[in-house]
Short mmCIF file of C-alpha atoms in Angstrom, two decimals:
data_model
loop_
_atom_site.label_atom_id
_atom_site.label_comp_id
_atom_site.label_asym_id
_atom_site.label_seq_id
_atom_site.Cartn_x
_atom_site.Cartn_y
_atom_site.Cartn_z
CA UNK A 1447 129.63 89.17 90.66
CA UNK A 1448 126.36 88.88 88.83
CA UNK A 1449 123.64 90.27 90.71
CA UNK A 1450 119.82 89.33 89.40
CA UNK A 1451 116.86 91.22 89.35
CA UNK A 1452 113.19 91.55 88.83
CA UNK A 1453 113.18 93.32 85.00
CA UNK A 1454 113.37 94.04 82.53
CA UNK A 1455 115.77 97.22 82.84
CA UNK A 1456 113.77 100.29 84.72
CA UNK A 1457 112.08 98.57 87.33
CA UNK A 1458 112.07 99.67 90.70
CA UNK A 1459 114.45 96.75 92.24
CA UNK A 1460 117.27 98.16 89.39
CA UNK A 1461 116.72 101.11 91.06
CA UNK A 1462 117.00 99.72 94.04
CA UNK A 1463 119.63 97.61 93.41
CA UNK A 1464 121.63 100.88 91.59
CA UNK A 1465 120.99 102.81 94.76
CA UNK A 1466 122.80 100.10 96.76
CA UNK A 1467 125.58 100.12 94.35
CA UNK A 1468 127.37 96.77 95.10
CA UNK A 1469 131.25 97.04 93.59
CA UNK A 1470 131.59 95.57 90.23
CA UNK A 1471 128.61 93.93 89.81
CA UNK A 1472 126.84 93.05 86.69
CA UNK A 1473 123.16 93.73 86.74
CA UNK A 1474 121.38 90.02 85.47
CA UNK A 1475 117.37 91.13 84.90
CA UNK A 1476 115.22 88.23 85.15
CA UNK A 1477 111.43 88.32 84.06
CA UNK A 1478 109.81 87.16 87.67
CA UNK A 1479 110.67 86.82 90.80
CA UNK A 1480 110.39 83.48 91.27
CA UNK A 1481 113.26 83.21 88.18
CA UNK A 1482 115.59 85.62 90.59
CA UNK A 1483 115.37 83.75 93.25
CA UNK A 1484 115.81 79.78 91.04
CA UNK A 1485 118.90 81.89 89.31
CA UNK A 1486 120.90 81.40 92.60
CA UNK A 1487 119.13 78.43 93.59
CA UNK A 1488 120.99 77.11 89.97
CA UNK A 1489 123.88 79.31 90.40
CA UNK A 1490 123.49 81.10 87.05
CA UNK A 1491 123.42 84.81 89.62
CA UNK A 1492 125.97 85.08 92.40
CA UNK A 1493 122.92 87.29 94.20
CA UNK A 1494 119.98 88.47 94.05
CA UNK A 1495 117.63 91.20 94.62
CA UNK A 1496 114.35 90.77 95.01
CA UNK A 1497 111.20 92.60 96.79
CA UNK A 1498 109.47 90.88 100.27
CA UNK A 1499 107.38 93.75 101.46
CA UNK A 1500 105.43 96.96 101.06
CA UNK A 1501 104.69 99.29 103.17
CA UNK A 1502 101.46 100.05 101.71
CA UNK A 1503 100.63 96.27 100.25
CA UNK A 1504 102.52 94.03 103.04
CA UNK A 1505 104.25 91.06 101.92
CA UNK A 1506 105.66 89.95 98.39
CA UNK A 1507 103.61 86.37 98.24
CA UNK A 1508 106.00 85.56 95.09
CA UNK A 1509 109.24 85.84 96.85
CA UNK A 1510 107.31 84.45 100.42
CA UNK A 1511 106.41 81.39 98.44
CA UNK A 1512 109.97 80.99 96.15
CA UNK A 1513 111.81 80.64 99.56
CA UNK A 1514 109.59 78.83 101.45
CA UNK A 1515 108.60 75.88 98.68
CA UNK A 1516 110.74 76.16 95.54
CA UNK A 1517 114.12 76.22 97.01
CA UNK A 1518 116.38 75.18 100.40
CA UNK A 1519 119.34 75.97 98.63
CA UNK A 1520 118.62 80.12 98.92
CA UNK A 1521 119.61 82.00 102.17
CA UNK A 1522 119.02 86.17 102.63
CA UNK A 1523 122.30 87.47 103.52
CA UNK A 1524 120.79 91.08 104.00
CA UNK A 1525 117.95 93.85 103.12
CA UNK A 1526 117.66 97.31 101.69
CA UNK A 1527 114.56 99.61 101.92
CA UNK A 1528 114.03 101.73 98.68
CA UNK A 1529 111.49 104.37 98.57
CA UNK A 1530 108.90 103.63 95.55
CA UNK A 1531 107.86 106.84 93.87
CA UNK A 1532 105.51 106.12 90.95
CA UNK A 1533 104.76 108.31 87.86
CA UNK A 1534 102.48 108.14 85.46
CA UNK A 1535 103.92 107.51 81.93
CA UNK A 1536 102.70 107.59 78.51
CA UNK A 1537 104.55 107.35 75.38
CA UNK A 1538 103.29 111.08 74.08
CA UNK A 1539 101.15 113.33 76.44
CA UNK A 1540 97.75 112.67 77.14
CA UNK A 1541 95.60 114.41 78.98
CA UNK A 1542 94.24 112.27 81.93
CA UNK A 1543 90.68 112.02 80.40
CA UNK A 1544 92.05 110.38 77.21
CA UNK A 1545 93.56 107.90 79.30
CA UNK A 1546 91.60 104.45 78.27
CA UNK A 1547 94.33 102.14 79.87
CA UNK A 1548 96.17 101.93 82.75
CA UNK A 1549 98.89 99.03 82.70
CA UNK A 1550 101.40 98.36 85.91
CA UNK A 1551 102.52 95.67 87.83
CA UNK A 1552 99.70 94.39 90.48
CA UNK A 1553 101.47 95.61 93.19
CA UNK A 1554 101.92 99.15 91.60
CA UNK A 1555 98.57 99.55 90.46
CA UNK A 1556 97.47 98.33 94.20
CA UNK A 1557 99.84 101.14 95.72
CA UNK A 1558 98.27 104.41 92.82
CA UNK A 1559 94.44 102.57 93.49
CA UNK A 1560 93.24 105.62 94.83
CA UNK A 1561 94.37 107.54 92.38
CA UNK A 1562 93.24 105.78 89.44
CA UNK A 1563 90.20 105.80 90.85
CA UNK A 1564 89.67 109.13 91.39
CA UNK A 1565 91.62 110.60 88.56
CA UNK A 1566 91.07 107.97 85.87
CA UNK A 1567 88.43 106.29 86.70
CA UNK A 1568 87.08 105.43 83.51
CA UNK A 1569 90.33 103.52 82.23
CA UNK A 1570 90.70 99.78 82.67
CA UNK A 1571 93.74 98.96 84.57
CA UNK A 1572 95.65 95.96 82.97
CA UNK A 1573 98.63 93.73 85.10
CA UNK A 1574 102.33 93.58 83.88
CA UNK A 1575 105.04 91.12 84.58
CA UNK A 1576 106.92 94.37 85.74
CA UNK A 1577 106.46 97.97 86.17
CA UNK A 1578 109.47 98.55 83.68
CA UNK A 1579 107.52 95.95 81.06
CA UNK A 1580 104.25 97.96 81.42
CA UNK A 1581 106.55 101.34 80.09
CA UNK A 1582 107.65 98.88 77.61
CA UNK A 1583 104.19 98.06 76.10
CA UNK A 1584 103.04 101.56 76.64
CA UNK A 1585 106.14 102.92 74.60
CA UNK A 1586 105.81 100.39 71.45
CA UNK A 1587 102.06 101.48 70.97
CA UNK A 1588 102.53 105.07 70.70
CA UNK A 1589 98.87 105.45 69.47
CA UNK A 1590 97.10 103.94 71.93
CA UNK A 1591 95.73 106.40 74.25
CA UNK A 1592 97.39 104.10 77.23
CA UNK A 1593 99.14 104.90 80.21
CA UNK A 1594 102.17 103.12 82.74
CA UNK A 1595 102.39 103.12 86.09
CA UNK A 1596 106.65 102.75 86.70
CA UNK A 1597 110.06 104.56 87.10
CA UNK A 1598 111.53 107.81 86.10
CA UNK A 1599 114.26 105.33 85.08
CA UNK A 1600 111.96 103.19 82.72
CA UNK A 1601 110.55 106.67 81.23
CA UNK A 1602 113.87 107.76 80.20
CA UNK A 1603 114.90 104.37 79.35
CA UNK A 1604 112.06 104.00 76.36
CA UNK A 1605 111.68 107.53 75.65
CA UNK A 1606 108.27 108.03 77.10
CA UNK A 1607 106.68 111.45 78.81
CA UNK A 1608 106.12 111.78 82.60
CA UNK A 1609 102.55 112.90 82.61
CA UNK A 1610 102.19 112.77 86.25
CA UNK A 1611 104.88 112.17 89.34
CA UNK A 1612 104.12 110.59 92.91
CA UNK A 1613 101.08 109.28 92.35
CA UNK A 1614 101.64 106.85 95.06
CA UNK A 1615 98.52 106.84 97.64
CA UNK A 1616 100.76 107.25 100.21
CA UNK A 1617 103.49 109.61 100.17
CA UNK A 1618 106.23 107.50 102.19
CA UNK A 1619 105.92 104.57 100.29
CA UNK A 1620 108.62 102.13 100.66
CA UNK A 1621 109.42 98.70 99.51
CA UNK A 1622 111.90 96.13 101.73
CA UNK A 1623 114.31 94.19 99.40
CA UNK A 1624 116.56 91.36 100.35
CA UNK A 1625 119.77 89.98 99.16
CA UNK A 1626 119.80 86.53 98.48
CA UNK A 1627 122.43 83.92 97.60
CA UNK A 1628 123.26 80.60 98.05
CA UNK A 1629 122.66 78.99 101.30
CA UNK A 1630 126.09 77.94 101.94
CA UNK A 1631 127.95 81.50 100.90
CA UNK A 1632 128.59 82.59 104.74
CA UNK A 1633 128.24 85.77 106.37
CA UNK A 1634 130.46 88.81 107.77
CA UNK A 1635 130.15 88.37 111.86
CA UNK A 1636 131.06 91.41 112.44
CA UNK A 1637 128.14 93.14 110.64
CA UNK A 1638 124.88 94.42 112.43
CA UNK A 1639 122.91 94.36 114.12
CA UNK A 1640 121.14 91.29 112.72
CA UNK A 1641 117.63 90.35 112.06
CA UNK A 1642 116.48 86.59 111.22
CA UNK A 1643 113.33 85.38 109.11
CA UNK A 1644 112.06 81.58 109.70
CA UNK A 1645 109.03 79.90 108.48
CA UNK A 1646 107.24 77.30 110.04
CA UNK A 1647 104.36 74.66 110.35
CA UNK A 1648 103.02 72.16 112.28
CA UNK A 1649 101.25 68.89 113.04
CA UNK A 1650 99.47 71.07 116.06
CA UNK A 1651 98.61 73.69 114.08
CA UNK A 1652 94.62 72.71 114.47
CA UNK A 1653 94.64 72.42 118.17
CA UNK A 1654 93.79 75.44 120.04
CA UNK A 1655 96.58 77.74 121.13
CA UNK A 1656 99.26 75.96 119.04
CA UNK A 1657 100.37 79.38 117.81
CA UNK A 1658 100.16 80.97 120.44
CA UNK A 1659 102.44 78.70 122.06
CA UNK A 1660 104.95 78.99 119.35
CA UNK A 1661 105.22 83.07 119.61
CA UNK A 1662 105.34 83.01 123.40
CA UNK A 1663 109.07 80.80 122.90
CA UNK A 1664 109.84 84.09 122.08
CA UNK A 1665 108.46 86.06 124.06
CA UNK A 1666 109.44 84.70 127.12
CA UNK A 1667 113.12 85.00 125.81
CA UNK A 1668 113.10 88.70 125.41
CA UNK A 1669 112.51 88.24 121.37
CA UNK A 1670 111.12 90.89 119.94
CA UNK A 1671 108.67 89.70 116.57
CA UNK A 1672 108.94 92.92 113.59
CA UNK A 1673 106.59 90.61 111.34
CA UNK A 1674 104.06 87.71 111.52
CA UNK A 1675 102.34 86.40 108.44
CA UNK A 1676 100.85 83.43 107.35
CA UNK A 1677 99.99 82.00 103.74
CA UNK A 1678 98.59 78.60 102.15
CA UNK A 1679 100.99 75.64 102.35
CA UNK A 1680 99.24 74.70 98.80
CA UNK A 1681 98.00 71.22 100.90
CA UNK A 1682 94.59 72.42 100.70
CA UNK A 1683 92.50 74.77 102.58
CA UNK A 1684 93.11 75.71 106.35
CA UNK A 1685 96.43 74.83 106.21
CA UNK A 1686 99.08 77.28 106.27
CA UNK A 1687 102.73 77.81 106.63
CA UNK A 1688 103.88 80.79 109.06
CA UNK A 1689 106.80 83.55 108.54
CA UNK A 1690 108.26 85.34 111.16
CA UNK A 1691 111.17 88.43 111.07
CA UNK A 1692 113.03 88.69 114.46
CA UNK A 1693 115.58 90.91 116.07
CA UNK A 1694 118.88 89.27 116.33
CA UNK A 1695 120.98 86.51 114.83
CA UNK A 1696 120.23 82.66 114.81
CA UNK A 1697 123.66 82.32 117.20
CA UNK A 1698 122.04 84.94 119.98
CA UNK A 1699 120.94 82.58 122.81
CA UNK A 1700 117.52 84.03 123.34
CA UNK A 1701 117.06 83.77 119.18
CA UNK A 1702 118.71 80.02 118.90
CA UNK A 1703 116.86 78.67 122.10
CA UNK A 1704 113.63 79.70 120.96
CA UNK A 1705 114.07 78.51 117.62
CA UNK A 1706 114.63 75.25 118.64
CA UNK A 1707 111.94 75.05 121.60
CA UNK A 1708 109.49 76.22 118.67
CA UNK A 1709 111.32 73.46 116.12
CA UNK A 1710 109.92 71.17 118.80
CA UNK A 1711 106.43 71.80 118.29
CA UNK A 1712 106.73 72.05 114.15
CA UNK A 1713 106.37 69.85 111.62
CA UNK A 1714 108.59 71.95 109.73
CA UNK A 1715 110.65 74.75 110.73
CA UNK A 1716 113.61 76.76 108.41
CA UNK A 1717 115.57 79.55 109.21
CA UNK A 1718 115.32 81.63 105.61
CA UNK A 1719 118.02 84.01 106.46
CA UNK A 1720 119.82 85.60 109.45
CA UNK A 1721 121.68 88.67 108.26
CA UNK A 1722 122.31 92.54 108.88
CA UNK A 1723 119.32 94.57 109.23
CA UNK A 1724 118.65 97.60 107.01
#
């Protein structure tokens, strides 16, 4: 099975995806996101890992917006939460003062914000495609007095020092991954307990209470929300698309009748995934 991920190699979803250790799969790194998630849509991957949330940064709008727009042909089949540790790596030590550059990921340097600020504060801070590319760069430029936010994993990988570990702002950090694969690939029944993610719009969605009325389907069905989140439908301002995590399956009656009372008062609604929660 060939599994893609966000690379290159040492980023945080290879460690994630070596910590879930799926049987005899072959690791596929992709360079975004959006190309993990169009590798199953094309079939190139069998799977795919990819990050959806933060627990210090929310959602992953990348993977939010591959699902919802790019592709009907991707499903999640599942999820995996991976504590994110980050260090602070630089191809030969440095003393923090020397530091002129700081180059991550956005969502890294978001997560170490306050402590670039109040440790480094006088280095720029520069966006990666990964946090394993930023090692990359830091590692081929051994001159430059420029530091990565990434992995222990990408430091090892490229032969860089460690000048600083956990520099996280917040000491639990975690990230949620899901498993993706094609839309028709089928599911175990007997694993759980499940968890579904939909999005959803509508041709009501400027009349007053139109949301409301949408949530309470489930509420009045005993469906407990875990997340609500809206982003831009790309149609233009003030008009957005909706996503919503649930407890249970699509086949639970309370889930499946309030799906469809709420498909009744959408333009649009898709069920992303329904799968085993983490």
């Amino acid at each position: 099975m060939k599994i893609g991920y966000l690379g290159p190699p040492g980023t945080f979803s290879e460690e994630a995806l070596r910590a879930a250790q799926p049987d005899g799969a072959e690791p596929v790194p992709l360079p975004t996101v959006y190309d993990a998630v169009m590798a199953v849509h094309e079939g190139t991957v069998d799977r795919a890992l990819v990050p959806i949330e933060n627990s210090l940064e929310g959602s992953v709008n990348a993977t939010l917006d591959a699902l919802a727009v790019e592709t009907r042909a991707v499903a999640i089949v599942g999820e995996t939460v991976h504590p994110v540790r980050h260090c602070l790596i630089a191809a030969r030590h440095l003393e923090l003062a020397e530091i002129e550059t700081v180059v991550s990921h956005p969502q890294a340097n978001a997560q170490c914000a306050r402590f670039i600020r109040e440790r480094i504060g006088g280095a720029r801070v520069l966006a990666a495609a990964s946090t394993a590319e930023a090692v990359r760069v830091v590692a081929e430029e051994p001159g430059r007095p420029w530091a990565a936010l990434g992995t222990r994993l990408a430091a090892e990988l490229y032969g860089c020092e460690i000048l600083r570990g956990g520099v996280e702002d917040v000491a639990d950090n975690e990230t949620r991954f899901v498993w993706l694969a094609r839309a028709d690939a089928g599911q175990d029944p007997s694993a759980g307990p499940w968890k579904t993610s939909l999005v959803f719009w509508g041709v009501g969605a400027q009349e007053p209470g139109w949301l409301v009325r949408c949530l309470s389907e489930f509420a009045f069905r005993g469906v407990n929300l875990t997340l609500i989140e809206s982003r831009p439908r790309k149609a233009g301002l003030g008009h957005y698309m909706f996503f919503a995590d649930l407890e249970g399956g699509d086949t639970d009656e309370g889930v499946s009748g309030a799906i469809e009372a709420v498909r009744g008062q959408t333009e649009e609604l898709r069920v992303l995934g329904s799968y085993p929660a983490a």
